[in-house]
Short mmCIF file of C-alpha atoms in Angstrom, two decimals:
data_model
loop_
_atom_site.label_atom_id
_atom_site.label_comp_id
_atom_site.label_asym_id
_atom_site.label_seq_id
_atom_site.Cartn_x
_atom_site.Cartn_y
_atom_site.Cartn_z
CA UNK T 208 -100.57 2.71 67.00
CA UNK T 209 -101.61 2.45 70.75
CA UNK T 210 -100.58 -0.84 70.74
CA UNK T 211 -97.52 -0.10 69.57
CA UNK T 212 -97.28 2.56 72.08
CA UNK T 213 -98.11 0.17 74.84
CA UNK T 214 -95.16 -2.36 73.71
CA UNK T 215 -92.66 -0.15 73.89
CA UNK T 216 -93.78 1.14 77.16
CA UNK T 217 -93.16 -2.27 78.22
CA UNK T 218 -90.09 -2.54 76.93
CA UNK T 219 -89.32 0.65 78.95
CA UNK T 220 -90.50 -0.22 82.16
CA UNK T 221 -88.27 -3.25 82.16
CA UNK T 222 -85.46 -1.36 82.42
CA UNK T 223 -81.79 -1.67 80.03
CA UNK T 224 -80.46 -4.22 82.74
CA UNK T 225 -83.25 -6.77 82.05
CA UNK T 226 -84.24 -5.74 78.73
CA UNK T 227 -80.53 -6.06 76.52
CA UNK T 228 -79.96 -9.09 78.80
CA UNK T 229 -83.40 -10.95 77.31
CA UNK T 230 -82.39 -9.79 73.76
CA UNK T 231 -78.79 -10.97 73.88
CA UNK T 232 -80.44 -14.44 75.40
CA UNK T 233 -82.69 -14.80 72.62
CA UNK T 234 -79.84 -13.92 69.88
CA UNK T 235 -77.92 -16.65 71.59
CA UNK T 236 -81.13 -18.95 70.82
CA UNK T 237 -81.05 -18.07 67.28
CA UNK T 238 -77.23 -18.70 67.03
CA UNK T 239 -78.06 -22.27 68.34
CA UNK T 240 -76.21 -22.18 71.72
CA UNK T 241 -77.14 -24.31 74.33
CA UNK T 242 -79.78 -22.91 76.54
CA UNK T 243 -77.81 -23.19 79.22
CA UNK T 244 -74.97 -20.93 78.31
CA UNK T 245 -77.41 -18.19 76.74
CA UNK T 246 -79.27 -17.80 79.52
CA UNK T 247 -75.63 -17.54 81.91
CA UNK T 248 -74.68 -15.19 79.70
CA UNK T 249 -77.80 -12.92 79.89
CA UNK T 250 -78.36 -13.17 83.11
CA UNK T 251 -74.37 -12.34 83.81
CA UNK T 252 -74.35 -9.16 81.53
CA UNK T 253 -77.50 -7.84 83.54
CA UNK T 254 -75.81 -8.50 86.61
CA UNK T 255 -72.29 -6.47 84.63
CA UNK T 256 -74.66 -3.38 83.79
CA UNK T 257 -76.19 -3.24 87.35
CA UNK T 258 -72.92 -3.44 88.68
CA UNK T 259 -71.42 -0.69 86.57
CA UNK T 260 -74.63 1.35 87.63
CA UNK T 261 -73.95 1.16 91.10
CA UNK T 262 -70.25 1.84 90.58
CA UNK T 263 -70.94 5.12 88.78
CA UNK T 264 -73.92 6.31 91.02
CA UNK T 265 -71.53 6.11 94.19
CA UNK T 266 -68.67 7.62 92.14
CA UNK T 267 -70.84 10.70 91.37
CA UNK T 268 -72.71 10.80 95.00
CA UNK T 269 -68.85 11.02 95.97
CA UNK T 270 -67.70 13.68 93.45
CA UNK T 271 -70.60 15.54 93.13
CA UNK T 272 -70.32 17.42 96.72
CA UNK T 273 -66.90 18.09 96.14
CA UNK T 274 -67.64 20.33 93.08
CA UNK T 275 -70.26 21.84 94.45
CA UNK T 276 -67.71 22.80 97.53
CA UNK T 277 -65.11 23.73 94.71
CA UNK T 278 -67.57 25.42 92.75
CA UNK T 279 -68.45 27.71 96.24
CA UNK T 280 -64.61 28.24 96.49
CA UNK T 281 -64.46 29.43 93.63
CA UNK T 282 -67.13 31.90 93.38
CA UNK T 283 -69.07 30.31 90.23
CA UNK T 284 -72.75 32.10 90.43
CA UNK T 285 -74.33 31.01 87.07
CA UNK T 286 -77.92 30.26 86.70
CA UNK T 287 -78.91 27.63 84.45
CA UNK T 288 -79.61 24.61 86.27
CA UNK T 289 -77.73 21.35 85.02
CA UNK T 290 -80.34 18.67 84.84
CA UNK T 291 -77.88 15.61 83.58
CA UNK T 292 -78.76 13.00 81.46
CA UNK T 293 -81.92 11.99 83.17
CA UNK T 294 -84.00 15.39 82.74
CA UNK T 295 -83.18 15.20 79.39
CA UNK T 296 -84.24 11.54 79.17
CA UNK T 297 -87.39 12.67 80.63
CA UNK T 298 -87.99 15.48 78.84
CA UNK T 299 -87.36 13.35 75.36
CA UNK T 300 -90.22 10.36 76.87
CA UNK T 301 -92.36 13.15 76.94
CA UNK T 302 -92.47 14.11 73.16
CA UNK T 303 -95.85 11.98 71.60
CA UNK T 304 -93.78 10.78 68.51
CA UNK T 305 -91.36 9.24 70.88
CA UNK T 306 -92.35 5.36 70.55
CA UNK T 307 -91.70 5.96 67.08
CA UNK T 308 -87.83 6.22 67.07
CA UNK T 309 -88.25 2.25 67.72
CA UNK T 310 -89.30 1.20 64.48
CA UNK T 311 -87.22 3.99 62.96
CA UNK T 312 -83.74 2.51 64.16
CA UNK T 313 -84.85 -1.18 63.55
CA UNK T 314 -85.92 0.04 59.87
CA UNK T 315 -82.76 1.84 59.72
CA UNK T 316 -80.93 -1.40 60.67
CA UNK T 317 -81.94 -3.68 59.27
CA UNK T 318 -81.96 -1.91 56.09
CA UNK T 319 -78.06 -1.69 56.26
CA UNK T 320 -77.49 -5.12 57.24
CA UNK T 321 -79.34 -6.57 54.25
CA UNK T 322 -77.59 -4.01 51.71
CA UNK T 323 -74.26 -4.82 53.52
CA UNK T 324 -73.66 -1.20 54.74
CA UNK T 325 -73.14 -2.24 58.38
CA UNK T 326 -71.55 -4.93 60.21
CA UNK T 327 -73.53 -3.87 63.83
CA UNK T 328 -76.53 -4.97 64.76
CA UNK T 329 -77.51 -2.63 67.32
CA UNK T 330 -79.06 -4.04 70.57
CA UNK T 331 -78.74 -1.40 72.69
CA UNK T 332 -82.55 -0.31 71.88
CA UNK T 333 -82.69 1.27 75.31
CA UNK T 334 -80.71 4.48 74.51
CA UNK T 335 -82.78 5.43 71.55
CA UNK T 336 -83.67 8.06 73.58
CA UNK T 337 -80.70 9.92 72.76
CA UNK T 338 -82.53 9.77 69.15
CA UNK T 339 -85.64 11.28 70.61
CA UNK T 340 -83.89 13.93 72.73
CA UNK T 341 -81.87 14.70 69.12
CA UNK T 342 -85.00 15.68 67.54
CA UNK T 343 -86.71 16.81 70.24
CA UNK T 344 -84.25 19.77 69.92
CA UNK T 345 -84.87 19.88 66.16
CA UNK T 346 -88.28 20.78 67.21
CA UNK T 347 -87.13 23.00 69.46
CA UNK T 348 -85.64 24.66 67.11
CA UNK T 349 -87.63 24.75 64.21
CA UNK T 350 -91.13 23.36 64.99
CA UNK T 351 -90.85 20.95 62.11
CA UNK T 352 -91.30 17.40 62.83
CA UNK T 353 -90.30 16.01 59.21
CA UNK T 354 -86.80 17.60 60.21
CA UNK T 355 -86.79 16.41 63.31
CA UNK T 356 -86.89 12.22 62.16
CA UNK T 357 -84.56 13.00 58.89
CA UNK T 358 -81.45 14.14 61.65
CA UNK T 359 -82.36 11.03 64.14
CA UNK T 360 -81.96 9.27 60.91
CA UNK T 361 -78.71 10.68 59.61
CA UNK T 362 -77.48 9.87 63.73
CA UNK T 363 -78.59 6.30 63.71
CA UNK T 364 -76.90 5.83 60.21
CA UNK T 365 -74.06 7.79 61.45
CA UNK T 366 -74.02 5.38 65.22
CA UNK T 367 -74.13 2.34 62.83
CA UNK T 368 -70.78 3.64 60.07
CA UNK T 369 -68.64 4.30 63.23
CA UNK T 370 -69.73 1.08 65.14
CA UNK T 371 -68.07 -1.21 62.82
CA UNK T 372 -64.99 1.87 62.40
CA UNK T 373 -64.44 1.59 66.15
CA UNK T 374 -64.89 -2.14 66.54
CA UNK T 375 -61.40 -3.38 66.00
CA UNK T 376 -59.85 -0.82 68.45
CA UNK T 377 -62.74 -1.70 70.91
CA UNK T 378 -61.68 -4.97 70.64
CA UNK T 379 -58.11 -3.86 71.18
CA UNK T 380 -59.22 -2.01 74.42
CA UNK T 381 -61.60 -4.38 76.29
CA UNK T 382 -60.38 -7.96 74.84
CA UNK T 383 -63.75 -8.70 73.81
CA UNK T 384 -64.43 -9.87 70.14
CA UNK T 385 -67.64 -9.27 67.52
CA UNK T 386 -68.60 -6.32 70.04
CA UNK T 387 -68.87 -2.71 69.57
CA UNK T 388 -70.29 0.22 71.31
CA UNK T 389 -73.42 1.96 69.31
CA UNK T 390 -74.10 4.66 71.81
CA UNK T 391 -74.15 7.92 70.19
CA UNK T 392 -71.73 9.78 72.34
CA UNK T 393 -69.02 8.03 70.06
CA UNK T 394 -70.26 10.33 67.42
CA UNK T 395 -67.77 12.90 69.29
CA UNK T 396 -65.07 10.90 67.79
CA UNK T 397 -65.38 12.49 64.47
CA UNK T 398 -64.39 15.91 66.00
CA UNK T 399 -61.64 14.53 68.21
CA UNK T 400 -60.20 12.75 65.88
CA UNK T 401 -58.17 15.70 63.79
CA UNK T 402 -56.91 17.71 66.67
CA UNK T 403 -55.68 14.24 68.16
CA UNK T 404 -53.93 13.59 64.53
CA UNK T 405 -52.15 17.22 64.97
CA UNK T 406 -50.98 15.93 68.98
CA UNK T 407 -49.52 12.89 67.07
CA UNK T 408 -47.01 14.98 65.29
CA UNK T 409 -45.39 15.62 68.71
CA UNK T 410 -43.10 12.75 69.28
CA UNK T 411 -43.34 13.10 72.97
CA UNK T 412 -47.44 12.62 72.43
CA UNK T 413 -46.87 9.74 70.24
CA UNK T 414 -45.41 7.57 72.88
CA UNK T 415 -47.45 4.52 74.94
CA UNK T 416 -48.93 6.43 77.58
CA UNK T 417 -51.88 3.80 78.63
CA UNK T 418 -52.09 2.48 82.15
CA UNK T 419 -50.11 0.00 81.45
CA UNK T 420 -47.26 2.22 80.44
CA UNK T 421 -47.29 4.30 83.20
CA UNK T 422 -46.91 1.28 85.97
CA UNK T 423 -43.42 0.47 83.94
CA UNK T 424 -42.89 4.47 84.15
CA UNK T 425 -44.17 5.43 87.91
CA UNK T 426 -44.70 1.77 89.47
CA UNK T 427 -47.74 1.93 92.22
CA UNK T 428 -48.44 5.54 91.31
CA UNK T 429 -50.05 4.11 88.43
CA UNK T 430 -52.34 1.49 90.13
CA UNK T 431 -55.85 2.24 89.87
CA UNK T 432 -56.05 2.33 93.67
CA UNK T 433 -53.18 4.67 94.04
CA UNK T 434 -54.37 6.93 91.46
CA UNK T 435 -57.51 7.07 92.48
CA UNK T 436 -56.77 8.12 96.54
CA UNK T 437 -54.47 10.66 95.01
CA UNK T 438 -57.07 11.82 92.56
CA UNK T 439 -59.68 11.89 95.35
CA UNK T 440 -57.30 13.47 97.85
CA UNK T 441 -56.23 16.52 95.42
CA UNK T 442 -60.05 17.20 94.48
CA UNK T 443 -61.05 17.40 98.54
CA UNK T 444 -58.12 19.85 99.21
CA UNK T 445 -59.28 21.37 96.27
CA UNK T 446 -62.84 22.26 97.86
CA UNK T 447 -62.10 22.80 101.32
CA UNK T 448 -62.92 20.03 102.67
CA UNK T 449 -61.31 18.92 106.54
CA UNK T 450 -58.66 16.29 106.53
CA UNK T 451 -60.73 13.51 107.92
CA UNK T 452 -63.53 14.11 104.75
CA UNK T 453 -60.37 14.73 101.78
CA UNK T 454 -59.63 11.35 102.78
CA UNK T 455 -62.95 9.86 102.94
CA UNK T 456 -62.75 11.39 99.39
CA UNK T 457 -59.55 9.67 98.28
CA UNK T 458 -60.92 6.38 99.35
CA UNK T 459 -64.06 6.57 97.70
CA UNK T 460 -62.01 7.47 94.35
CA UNK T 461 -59.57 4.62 95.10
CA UNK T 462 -62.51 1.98 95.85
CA UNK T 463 -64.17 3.48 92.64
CA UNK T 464 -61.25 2.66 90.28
CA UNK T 465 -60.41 -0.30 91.59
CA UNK T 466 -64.12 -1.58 91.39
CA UNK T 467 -64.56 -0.55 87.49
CA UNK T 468 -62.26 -3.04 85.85
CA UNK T 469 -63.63 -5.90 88.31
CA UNK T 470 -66.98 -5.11 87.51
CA UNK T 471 -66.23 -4.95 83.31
CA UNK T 472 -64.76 -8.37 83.74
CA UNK T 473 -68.32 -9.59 84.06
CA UNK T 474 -68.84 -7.91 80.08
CA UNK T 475 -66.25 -10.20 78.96
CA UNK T 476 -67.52 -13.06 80.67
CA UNK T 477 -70.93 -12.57 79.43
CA UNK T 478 -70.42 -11.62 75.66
CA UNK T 479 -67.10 -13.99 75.22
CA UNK T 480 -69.85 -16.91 74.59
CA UNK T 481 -72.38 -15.11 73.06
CA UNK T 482 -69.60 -13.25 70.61
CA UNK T 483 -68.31 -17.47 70.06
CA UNK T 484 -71.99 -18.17 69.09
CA UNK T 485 -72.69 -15.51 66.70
CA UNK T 486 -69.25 -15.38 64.80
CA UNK T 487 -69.75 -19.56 63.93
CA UNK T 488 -73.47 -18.61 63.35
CA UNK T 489 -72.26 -16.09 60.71
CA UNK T 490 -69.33 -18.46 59.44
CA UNK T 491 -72.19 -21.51 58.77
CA UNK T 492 -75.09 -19.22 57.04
CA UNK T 493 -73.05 -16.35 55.80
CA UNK T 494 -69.61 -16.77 53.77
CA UNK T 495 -67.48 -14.10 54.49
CA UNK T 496 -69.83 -12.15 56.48
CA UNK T 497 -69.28 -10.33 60.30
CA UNK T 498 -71.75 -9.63 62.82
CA UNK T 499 -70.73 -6.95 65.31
CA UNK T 500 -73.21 -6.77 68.38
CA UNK T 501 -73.61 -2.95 68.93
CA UNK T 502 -74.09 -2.24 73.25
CA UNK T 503 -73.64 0.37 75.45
CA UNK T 504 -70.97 2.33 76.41
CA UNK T 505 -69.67 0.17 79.81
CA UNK T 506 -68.22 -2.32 78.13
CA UNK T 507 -65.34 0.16 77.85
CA UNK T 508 -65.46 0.78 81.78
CA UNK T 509 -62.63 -1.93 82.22
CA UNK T 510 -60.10 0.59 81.04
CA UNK T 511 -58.62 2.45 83.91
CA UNK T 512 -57.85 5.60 81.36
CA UNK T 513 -61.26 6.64 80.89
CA UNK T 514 -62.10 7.05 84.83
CA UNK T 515 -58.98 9.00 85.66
CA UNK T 516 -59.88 11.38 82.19
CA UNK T 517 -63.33 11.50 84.12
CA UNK T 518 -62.12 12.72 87.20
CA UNK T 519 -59.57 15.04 86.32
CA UNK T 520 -61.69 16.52 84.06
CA UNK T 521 -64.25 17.29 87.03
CA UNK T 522 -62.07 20.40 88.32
CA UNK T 523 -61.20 21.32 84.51
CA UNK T 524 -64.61 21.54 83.64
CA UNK T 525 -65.60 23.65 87.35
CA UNK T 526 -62.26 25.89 85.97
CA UNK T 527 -63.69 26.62 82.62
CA UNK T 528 -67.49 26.91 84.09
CA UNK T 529 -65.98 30.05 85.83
CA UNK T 530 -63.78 31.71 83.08
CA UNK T 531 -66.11 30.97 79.87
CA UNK T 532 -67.55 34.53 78.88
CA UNK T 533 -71.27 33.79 77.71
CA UNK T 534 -71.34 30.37 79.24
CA UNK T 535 -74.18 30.05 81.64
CA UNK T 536 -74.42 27.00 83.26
CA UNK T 537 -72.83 25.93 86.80
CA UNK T 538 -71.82 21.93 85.96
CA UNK T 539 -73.58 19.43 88.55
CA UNK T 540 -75.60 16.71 87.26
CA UNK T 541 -73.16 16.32 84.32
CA UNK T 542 -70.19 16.72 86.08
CA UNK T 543 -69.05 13.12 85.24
CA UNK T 544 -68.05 13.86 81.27
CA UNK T 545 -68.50 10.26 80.28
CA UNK T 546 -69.60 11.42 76.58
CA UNK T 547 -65.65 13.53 76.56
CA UNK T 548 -63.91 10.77 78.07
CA UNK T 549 -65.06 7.46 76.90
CA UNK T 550 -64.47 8.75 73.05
CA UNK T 551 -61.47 10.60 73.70
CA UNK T 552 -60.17 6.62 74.49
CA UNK T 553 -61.58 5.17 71.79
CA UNK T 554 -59.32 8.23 69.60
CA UNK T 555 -56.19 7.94 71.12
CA UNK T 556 -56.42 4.24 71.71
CA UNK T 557 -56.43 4.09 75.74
CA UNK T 558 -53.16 7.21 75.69
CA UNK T 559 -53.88 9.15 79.18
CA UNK T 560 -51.76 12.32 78.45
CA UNK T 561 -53.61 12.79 74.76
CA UNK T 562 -56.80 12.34 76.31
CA UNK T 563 -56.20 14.80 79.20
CA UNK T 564 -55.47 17.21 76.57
CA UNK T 565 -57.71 16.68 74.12
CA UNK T 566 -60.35 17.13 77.15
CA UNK T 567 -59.00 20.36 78.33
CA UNK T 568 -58.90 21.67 74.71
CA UNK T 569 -62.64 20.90 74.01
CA UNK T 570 -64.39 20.92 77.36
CA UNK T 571 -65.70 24.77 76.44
CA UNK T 572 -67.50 23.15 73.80
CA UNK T 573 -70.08 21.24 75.87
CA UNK T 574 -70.49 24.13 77.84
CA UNK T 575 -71.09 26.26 75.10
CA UNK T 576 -73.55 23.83 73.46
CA UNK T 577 -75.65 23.09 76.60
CA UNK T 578 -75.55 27.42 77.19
CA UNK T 579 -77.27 27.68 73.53
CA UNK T 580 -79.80 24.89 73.84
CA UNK T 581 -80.79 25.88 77.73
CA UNK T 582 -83.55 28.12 76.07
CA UNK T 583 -84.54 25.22 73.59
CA UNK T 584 -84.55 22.59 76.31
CA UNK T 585 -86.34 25.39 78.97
CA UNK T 586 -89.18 25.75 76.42
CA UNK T 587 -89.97 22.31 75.96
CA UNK T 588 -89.72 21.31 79.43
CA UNK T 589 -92.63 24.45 79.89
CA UNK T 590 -94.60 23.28 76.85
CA UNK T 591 -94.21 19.42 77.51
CA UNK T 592 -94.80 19.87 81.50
CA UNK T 593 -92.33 17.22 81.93
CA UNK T 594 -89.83 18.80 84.23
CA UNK T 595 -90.79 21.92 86.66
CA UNK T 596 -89.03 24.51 86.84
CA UNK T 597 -88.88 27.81 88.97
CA UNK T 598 -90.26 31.13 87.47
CA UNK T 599 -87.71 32.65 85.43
CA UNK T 600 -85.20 29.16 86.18
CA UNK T 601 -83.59 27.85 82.97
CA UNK T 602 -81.95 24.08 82.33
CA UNK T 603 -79.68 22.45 80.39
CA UNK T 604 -77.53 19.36 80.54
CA UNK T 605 -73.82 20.55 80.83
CA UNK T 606 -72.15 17.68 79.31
CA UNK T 607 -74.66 16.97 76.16
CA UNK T 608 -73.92 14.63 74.29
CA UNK T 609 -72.07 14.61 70.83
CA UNK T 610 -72.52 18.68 70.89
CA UNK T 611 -71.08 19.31 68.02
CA UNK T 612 -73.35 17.09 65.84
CA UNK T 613 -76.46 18.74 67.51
CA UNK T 614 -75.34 22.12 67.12
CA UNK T 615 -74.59 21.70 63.43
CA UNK T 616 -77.78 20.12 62.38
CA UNK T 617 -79.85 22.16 64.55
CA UNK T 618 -78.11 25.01 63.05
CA UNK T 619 -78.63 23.49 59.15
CA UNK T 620 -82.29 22.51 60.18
CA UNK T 621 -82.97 26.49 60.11
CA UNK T 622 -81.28 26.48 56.96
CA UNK T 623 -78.67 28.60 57.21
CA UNK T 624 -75.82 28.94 55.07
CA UNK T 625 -73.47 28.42 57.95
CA UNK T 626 -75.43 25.31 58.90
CA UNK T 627 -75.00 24.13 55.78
CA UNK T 628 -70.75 25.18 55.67
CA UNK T 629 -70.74 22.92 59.23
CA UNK T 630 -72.45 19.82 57.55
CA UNK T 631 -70.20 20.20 54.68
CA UNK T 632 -67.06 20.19 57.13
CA UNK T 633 -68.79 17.62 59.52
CA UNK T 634 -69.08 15.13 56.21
CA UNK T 635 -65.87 15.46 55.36
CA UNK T 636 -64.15 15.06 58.81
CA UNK T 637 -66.85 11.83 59.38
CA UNK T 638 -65.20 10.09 56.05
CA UNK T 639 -61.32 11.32 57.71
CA UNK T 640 -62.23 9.41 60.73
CA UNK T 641 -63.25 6.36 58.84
CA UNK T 642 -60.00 6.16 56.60
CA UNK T 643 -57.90 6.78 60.16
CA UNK T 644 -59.79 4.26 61.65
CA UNK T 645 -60.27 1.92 59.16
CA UNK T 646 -55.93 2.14 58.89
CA UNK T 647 -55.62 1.65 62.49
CA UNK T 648 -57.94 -1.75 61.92
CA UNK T 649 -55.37 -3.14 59.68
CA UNK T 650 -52.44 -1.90 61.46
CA UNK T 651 -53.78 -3.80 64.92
CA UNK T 652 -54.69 -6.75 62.45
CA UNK T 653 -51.26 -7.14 61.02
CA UNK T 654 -50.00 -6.78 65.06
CA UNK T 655 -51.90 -9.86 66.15
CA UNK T 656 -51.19 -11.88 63.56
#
């Protein structure tokens, strides 16, 4: 068990930008590339995910101030403390049964692949903490850690049935073949999907509204760089800020959009080959038989839709913060709603105006969800000694991810017959999204062809 323990640890300290890089090289090994282009294409796609990390971290060192000066504008005084993604992270290393979730996703994959349940096999082993934080608030909730591995189960199954859903329009989106995004914010999808079915029945809604379609509608208002100064510029008159930093501001915005797409070029450069390899490795050992590699969100970033959703949904987000009865948490750390935005694109298939709205609509959920775990999440950072806190000082994480899954199984973990009425809905809404999805495959199919 130690041992095990101590492997994983090693894993961990490598870090995702070396880690999925040496995995996809030795998949492209197996596959029988040439040594020389597996190892380019490793070594390219850890250079893509370092360069998509600096991106975002000076996107948010830009952003974040002007919230907080928004946020002071506006009067918001609430008191839970937003800890992002990375106190949660740290707070879900800390549980002992952690290492486990390893094995437990492998299992779970591999499993599926050999019954032919799944199409993904999912690499991106690095953001099994999102498992671990998942039933770390199972625990939370109901001190039961049999619970606690059967819902990190039901999520991995659940990452693995919408990875090969989402693949073709993923493919559709970023040009990249045999890939797919496994990351378990896409599990969001399943709610989005029905109210964005409803928008569809407006005929205005229903039109191309990508960023493509808005540079034939509004020219160089459309360009990412454009966009992005006016973006920046609106958000620093927004929070008071003096002329000279508003346009520091819009700058920053512009450089950040422009940067993203340039930077996801390197994803397509990188998993082009290693996509080649595996689909004729597939072709020669397996008749009739896919292989989707499951990664990480960024290879989505090259879409210019999901950063301008990101950043106008910074001020919505402050907006609702403020006028929310019973919410309790002043947005921060989380203030970048990557787990809204990115599946809100994958939904509407890249359209802007549906995935402003469909943001605005269901915004008050994450900050409802993070308000009713901030106890959950305050006890176990007390009990686990993981993250210190102030006497009295609660956190959360604003923009959890896939709320709605978590509240529903945390809520049918206590066994409760409303708990039990969500899962019910939940199932039934996860096998809608399939059939939508899996129509939309054949439509985009019959498109290329």
């Amino acid at each position: 068990m130690e041992s095990l323990q101590s492997v994983i640890q090693f894993i961990l300290n490598l870090g995702a930008a070396v880690f999925v890089p040496a995995l996809m090289i030795i998949i492209g090994l197996i596959v029988r590339m040439k040594v020389r282009d597996a190892v380019s294409a490793g070594i390219i796609l850890g250079v893509a995910f370092l360069g998509m990390n600096i991106v975002i971290g000076f996107m948010i060192e830009a952003l974040t101030p002007a919230a907080q000066g928004l946020a002071e504008r506006t009067g918001i005084n609430l008191s839970i403390l937003d800890g992002g993604w990375t106190s949660m992270a740290t707070l879900a290393w800390a549980w002992p049964f952690a290492f486990l979730m390893f094995p437990l996703q492998l299992g779970i994959n591999a499993i599926m692949l050999v019954i032919n349940k799944t199409k993904t096999l999912n690499v991106d082993l690095w953001n099994v903490w999102g498992k671990i934080l998942t039933a770390v608030l199972i625990i939370g909730v109901t001190q039961n850690v049999y619970l606690a591995f059967i819902v990190a189960g039901i999520q991995i199954v659940t990452e693995l049935i919408l990875c090969d859903a989402n693949q073709r329009q993923i493919q559709e989106l970023n040009g990249i073949p045999g890939v797919t995004v496994s990351h378990g914010m896409m599990i969001f999808c399943i709610f989005l999907m029905p109210i964005d079915w409803l928008l569809k029945k407006i005929p205005a809604l229903r039109k191309d509204m990508d960023a493509n379609a808005l540079k034939d509608k509004i020219g160089i208002f459309a360009e990412n760089h454009v966009m992005g100064f006016i973006i920046g510029g609106l958000l620093g008159i927004a929070a008071g800020y003096d002329v000279a930093k508003t346009l520091m501001l819009a700058m920053q915005a512009a450089a950040a959009l422009t940067l993203f797409p340039m930077v996801a070029k390197l994803f397509m450069q990188a998993l082009s080959p290693l996509s080649d390899g595996i689909s004729e490795f597939m072709k020669r050992k397996f008749k009739n038989r896919e292989l989707f590699i499951g990664l990480d969100w960024p290879i989505l970033a090259g879409c210019s839709e999901v950063w301008v959703a990101i950043v106008l949904m910074v001020p919505v987000t402050l907006i609702f913060a403020l006028i929310l009865p019973g919410n309790g948490v002043l947005p921060f750390a989380g203030i970048l709603n990557i787990s809204l935005c990115a599946p809100a694109l994958i939904v509407t298939g890249g359209n802007l105006i549906r995935m402003i709205i469909l943001g605005t609509i269901t915004t008050p959920i994450f900050l409802y969800v993070s308000t009713f775990f901030a106890g959950t999440i305050t006890d176990l950072a007390h009990s686990t000694g993981a993250i210190s806190l102030k006497a009295g000082q609660q956190i959360t994480w604003s923009t959890l991810e896939y709320p709605v899954f978590r509240y529903i199984f945390a809520e049918a973990s206590q066994f409760t017959i409303l708990g039990f009425i969500f899962v019910a809905i939940w199932v039934v809404l996860l096998v809608f999204y399939v059939k939508m999805m899996k129509k939309r495959t054949i439509e985009l199919e019959k498109a290329s062809s």
